[in-house]
Short mmCIF file of C-alpha atoms in Angstrom, two decimals:
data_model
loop_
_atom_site.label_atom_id
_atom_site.label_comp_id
_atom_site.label_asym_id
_atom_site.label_seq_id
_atom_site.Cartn_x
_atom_site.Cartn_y
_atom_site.Cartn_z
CA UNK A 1 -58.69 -43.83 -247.94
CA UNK A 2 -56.08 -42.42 -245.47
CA UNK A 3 -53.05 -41.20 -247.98
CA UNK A 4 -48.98 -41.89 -246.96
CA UNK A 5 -47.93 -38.44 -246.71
CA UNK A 6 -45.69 -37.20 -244.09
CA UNK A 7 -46.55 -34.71 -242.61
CA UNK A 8 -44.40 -31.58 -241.75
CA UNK A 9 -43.96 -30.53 -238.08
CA UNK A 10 -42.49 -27.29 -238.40
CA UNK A 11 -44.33 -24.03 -238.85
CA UNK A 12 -42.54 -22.99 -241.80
CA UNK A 13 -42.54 -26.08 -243.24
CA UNK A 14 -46.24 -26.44 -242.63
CA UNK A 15 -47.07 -23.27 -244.38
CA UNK A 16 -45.14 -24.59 -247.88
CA UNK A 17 -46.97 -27.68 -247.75
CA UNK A 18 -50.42 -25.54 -247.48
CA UNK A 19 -48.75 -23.78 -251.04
CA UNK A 20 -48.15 -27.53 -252.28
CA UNK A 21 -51.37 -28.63 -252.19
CA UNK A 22 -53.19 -24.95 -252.95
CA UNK A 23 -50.95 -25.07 -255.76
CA UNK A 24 -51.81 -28.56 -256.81
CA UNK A 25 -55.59 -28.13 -256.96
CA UNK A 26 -54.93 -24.73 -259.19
CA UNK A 27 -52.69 -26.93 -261.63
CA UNK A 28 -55.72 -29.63 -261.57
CA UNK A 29 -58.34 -26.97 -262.84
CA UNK A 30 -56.07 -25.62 -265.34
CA UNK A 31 -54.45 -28.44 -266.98
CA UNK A 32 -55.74 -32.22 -265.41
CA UNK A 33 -53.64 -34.64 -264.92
CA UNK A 34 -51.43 -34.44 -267.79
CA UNK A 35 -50.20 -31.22 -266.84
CA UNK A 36 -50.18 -32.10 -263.38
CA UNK A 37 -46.59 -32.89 -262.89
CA UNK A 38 -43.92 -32.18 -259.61
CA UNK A 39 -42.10 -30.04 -261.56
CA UNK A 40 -44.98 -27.40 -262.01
CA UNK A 41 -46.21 -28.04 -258.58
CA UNK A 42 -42.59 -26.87 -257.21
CA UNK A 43 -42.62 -23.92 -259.52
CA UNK A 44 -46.10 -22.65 -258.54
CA UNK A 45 -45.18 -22.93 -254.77
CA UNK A 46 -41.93 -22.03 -254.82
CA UNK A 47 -40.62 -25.46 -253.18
CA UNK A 48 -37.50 -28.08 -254.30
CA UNK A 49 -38.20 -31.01 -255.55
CA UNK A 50 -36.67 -32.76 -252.47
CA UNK A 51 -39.51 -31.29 -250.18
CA UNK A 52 -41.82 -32.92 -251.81
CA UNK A 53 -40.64 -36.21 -252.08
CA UNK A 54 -39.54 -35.86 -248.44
CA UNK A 55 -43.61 -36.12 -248.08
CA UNK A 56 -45.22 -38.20 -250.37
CA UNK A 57 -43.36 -40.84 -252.69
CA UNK A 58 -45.00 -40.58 -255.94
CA UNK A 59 -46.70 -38.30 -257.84
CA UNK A 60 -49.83 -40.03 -257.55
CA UNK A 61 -50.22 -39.82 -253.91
CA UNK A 62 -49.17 -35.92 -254.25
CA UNK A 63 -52.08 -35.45 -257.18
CA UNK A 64 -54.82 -37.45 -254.33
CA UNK A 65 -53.46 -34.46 -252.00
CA UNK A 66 -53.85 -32.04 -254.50
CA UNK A 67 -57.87 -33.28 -255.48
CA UNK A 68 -58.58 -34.01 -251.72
CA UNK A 69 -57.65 -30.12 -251.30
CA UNK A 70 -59.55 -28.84 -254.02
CA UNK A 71 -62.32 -31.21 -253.04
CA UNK A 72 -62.58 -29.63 -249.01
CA UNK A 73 -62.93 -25.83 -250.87
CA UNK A 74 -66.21 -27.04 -252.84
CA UNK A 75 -67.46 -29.24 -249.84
CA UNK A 76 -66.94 -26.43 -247.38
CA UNK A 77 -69.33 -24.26 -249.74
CA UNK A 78 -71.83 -26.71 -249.52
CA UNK A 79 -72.35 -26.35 -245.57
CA UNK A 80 -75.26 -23.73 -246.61
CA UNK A 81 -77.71 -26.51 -246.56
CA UNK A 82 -77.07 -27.14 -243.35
CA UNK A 83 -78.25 -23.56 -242.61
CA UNK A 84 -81.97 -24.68 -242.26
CA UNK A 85 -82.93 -21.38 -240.76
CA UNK A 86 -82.31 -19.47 -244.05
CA UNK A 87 -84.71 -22.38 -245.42
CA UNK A 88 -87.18 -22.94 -243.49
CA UNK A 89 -88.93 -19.46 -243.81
CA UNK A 90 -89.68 -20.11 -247.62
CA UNK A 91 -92.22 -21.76 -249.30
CA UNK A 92 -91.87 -25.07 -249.96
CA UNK A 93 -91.09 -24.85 -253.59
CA UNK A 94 -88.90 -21.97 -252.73
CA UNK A 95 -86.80 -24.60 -250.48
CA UNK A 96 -86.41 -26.85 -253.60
CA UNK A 97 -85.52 -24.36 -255.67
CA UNK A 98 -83.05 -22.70 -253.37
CA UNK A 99 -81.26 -26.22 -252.39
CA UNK A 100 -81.40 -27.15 -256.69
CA UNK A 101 -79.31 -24.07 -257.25
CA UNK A 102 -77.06 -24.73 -254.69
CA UNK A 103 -76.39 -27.94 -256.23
CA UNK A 104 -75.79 -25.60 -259.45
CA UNK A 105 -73.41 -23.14 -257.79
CA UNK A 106 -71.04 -25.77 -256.95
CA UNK A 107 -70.29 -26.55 -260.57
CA UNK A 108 -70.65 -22.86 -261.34
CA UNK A 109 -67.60 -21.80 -258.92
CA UNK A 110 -65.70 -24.71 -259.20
CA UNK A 111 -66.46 -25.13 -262.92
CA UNK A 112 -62.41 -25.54 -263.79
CA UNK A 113 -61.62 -27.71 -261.61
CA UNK A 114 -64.70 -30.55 -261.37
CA UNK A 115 -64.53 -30.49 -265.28
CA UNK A 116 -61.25 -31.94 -264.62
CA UNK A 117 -61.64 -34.40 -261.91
CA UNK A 118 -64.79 -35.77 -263.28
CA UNK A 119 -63.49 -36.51 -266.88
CA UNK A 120 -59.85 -37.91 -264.78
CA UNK A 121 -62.58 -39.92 -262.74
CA UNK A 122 -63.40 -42.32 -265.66
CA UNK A 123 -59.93 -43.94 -266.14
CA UNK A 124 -58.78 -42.82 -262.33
CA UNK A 125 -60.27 -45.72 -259.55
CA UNK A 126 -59.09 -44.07 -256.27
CA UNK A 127 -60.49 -40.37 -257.40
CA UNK A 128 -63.78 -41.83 -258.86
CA UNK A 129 -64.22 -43.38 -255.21
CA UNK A 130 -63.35 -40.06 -253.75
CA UNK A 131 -65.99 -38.53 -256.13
CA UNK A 132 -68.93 -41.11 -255.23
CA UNK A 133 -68.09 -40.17 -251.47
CA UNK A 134 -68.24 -36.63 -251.92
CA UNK A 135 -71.57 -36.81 -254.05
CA UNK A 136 -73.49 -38.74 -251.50
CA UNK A 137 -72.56 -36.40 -248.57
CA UNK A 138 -74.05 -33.57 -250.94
CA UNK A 139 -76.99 -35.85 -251.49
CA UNK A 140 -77.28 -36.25 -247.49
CA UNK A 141 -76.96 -32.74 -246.91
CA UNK A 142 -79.95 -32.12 -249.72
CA UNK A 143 -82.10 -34.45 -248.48
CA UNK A 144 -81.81 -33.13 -245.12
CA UNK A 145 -82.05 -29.39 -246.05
CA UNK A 146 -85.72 -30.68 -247.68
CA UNK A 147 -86.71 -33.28 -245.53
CA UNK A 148 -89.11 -30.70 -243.32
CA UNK A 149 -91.11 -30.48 -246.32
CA UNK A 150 -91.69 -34.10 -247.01
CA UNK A 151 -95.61 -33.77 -246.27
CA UNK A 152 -95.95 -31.68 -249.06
CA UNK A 153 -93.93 -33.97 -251.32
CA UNK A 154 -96.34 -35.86 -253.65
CA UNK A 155 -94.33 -39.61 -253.54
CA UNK A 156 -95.03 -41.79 -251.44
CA UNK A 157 -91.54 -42.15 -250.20
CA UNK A 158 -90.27 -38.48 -249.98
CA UNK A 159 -86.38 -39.38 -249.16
CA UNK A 160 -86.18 -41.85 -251.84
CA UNK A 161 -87.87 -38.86 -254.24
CA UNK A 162 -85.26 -36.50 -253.13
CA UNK A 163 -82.64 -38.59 -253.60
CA UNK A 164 -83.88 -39.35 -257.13
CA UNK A 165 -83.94 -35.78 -257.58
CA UNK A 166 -80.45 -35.04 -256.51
CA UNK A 167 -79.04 -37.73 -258.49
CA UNK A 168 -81.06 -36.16 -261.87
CA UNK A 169 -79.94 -32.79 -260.98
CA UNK A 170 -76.45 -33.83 -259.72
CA UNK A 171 -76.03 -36.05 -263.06
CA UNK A 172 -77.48 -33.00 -265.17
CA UNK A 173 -74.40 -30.61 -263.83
CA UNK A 174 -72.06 -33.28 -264.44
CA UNK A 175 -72.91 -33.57 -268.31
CA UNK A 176 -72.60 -30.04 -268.98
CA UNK A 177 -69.50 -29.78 -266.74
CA UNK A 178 -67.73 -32.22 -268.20
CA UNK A 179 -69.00 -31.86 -271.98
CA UNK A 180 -69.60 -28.51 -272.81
CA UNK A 181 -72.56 -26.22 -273.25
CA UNK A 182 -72.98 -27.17 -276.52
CA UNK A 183 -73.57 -30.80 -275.35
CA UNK A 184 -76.00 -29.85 -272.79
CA UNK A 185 -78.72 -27.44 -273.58
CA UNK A 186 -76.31 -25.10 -275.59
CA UNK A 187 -79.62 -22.36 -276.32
CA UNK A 188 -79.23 -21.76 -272.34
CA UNK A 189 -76.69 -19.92 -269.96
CA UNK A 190 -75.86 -21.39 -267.19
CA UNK A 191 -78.62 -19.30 -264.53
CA UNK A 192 -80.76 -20.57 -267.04
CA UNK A 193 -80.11 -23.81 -267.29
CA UNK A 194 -79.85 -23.43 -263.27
CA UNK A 195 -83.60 -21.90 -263.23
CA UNK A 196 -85.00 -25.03 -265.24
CA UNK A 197 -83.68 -27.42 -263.27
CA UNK A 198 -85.25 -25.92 -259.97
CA UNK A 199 -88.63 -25.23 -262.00
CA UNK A 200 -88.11 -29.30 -262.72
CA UNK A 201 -87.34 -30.40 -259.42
CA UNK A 202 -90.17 -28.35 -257.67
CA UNK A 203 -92.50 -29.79 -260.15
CA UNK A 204 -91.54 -33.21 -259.92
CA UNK A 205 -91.25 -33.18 -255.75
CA UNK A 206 -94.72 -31.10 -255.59
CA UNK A 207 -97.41 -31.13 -258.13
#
């Protein structure tokens, strides 16, 4: 959903929105929404009040700005399954295990911040739609990475496997992002809890 923000046309002006909404997604990892407010958003990127409401007219359009930034930074990392040729040279339970932690590393890197914007999803419409959008273009990128494998996955329908297996290893991340450690296999570390998941999915696509 296209957001009402007006744009800047000058360079200068330009570059201190690019602070605004940096500065936005760092205040979403740290604090949420709560301590998401205009006030720290100016102080952080060193602009008046009055620039920002000369582009957006409420701080919920400014926060959507601030997520959709945050959001293009973990998306952008996720391009390496479209890198086939690093993939295609492994084994096929190699591939599965290489595009499984990649699904991993997202949460890993961008642990602050999707802790945030999935527990802000629950109550928050317009970023929980944002979410589901951004999910299934990870789950269309993983699919693809794996689909030159499918005649060595055991289903009968290999895409609908894989995208069974995303979704269990997508919804797995999400738990223990959101929750805690302790609520989500709190005897493992993370690279373990990353290993068993690929052991998992290789199993479950393979034997």
């Amino acid at each position: 959903m296209q957001l009402d923000i007006r744009l800047p046309l000058q360079t200068r002006s330009k570059e201190s929105w690019e602070r605004v909404l940096d500065s936005g997604a760092q205040l979403i990892a740290e604090y949420g929404y709560e301590g998401f407010t205009i006030a720290a958003v100016c102080e952080r990127a060193g602009v008046a009040p009055r620039f920002i409401y000369d582009r957006v007219n409420d701080k919920e359009t400014l926060f959507l700005a601030a997520y959709d930034r945050g959001m293009q930074q973990v998306v952008a990392e996720q391009d390496v399954l479209a890198e086939t040729s690093k993939m295609t040279k492994l084994s096929p339970q190699k591939m599965v295990e290489f595009a499984v932690h990649e699904i991993g590393q997202r949460f890993t890197l961008h642990h602050d911040f999707l802790r945030n914007v999935v527990l802000i999803s629950s109550s928050n419409m317009r970023i929980a739609q944002r979410g589901a959008r951004a999910k299934q273009g990870f789950s269309d990128q993983f699919v693809a990475a794996l689909m030159p494998i499918k005649s060595k996955i055991t289903d009968k329908k290999p895409e609908d496997a894989l995208e069974l297996c995303f979704d269990l290893v997508f919804s797995a991340w999400i738990v223990r992002t959101a929750y805690g450690r302790e609520f989500s296999s709190p005897k493992l570390t993370d690279d373990q809890f990353d290993k068993n998941l690929q052991k998992l999915a290789a199993k479950f696509l393979l034997d």
